[in-house]
XYZ file of C-alpha atoms in Angstrom:
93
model
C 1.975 4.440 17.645
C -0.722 1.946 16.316
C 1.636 -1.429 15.559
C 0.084 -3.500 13.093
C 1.147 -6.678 11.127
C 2.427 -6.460 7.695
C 1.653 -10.078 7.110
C -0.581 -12.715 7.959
C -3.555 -10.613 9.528
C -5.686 -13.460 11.025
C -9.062 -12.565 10.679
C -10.276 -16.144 11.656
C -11.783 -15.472 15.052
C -14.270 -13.266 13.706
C -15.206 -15.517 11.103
C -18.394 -16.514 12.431
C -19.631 -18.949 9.599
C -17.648 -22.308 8.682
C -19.564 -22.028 4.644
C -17.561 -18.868 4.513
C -14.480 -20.414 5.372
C -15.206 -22.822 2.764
C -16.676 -20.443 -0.003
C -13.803 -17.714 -0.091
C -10.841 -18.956 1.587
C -8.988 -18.516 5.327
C -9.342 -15.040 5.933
C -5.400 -14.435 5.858
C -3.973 -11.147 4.550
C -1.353 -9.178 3.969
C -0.707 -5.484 3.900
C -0.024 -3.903 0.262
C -0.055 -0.019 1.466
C -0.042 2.468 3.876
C -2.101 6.310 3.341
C -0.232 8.955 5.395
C -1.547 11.794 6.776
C 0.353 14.589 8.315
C -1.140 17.739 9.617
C -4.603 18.763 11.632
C -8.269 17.265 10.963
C -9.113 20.211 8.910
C -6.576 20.123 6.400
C -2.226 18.684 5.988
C -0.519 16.384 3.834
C -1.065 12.991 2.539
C 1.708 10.268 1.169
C 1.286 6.614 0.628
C 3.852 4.005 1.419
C 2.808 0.635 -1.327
C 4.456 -2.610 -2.296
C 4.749 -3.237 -5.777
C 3.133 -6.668 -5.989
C 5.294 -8.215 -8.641
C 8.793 -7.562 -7.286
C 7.578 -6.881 -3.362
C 9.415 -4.140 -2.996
C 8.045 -0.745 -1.311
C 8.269 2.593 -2.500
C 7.327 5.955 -0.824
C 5.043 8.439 -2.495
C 4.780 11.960 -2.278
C 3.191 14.324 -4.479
C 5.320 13.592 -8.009
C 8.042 12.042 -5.813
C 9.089 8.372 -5.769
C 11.658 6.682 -4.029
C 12.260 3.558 -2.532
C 11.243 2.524 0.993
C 11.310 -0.597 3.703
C 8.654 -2.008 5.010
C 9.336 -0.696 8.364
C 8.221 2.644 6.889
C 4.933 1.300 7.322
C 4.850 1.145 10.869
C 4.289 5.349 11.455
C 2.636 7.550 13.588
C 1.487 9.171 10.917
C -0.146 5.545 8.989
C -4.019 6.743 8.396
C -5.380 3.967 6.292
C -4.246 0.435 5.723
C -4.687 -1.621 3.022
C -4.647 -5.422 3.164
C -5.417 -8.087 0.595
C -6.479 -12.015 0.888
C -3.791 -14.233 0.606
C -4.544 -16.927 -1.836
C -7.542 -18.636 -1.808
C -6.171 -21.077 0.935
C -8.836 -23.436 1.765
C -9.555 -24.325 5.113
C -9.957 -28.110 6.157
C-alpha cells in the first residue's frame, strides 16, 4: 500500500526557481480523486473515488453506480492515478 497525503502535498523542495514561486503560487495541493484499477495489466476494472468540490464530500464511482464515500477510501491498494490540484494562489514571501 502506496500512502499518500490527501492534503497539503508540498511540492516546494523541488521547486527549483524562486520567479516560479512568485509567478504561480506555493506549490501546495490537495487531492480531488482517486482512478482505481482492479484486475491484471492486460485488462480488469476501473472506479474512481472524487470529492465534489463545492460541498467536499466524496463519492465512489462505479460503472452507473454512485454512492457516497470517506476520504479514507482513497488510501487503497488498488489507487492507480491521483489527482491533485493547487491550492489557492498562495503567494510566497
Amino acid at each position: 500500500l502506496v500512502r499518500f497525503p490527501v492534503k497539503g502535498l508540498d511540492l516546494s523542495p523541488f521547486v527549483s526557481h524562486a520567479e516560479d514561486r512568485a509567478e504561480h503560487g506555493r506549490p501546495i495541493y490537495d487531492l480531488y480523486g482517486v482512478s482505481n484499477h482492479m484486475g491484471v495489466l492486460g485488462g480488469g476494472h476501473y472506479t474512481a473515488t472524487c470529492m465534489d468540490d463545492s460541498t467536499e464530500k466524496w463519492f465512489n464511482f462505479n460503472d452507473s453506480t454512485v454512492s457516497d464515500a470517506d476520504v479514507s477510501e482513497t488510501q487503497s491498494s488498488v489507487a492507480y492515478v491521483l489527482f491533485y490540484k493547487q491550492r489557492s494562489r498562495e503567494r510566497a514571501p
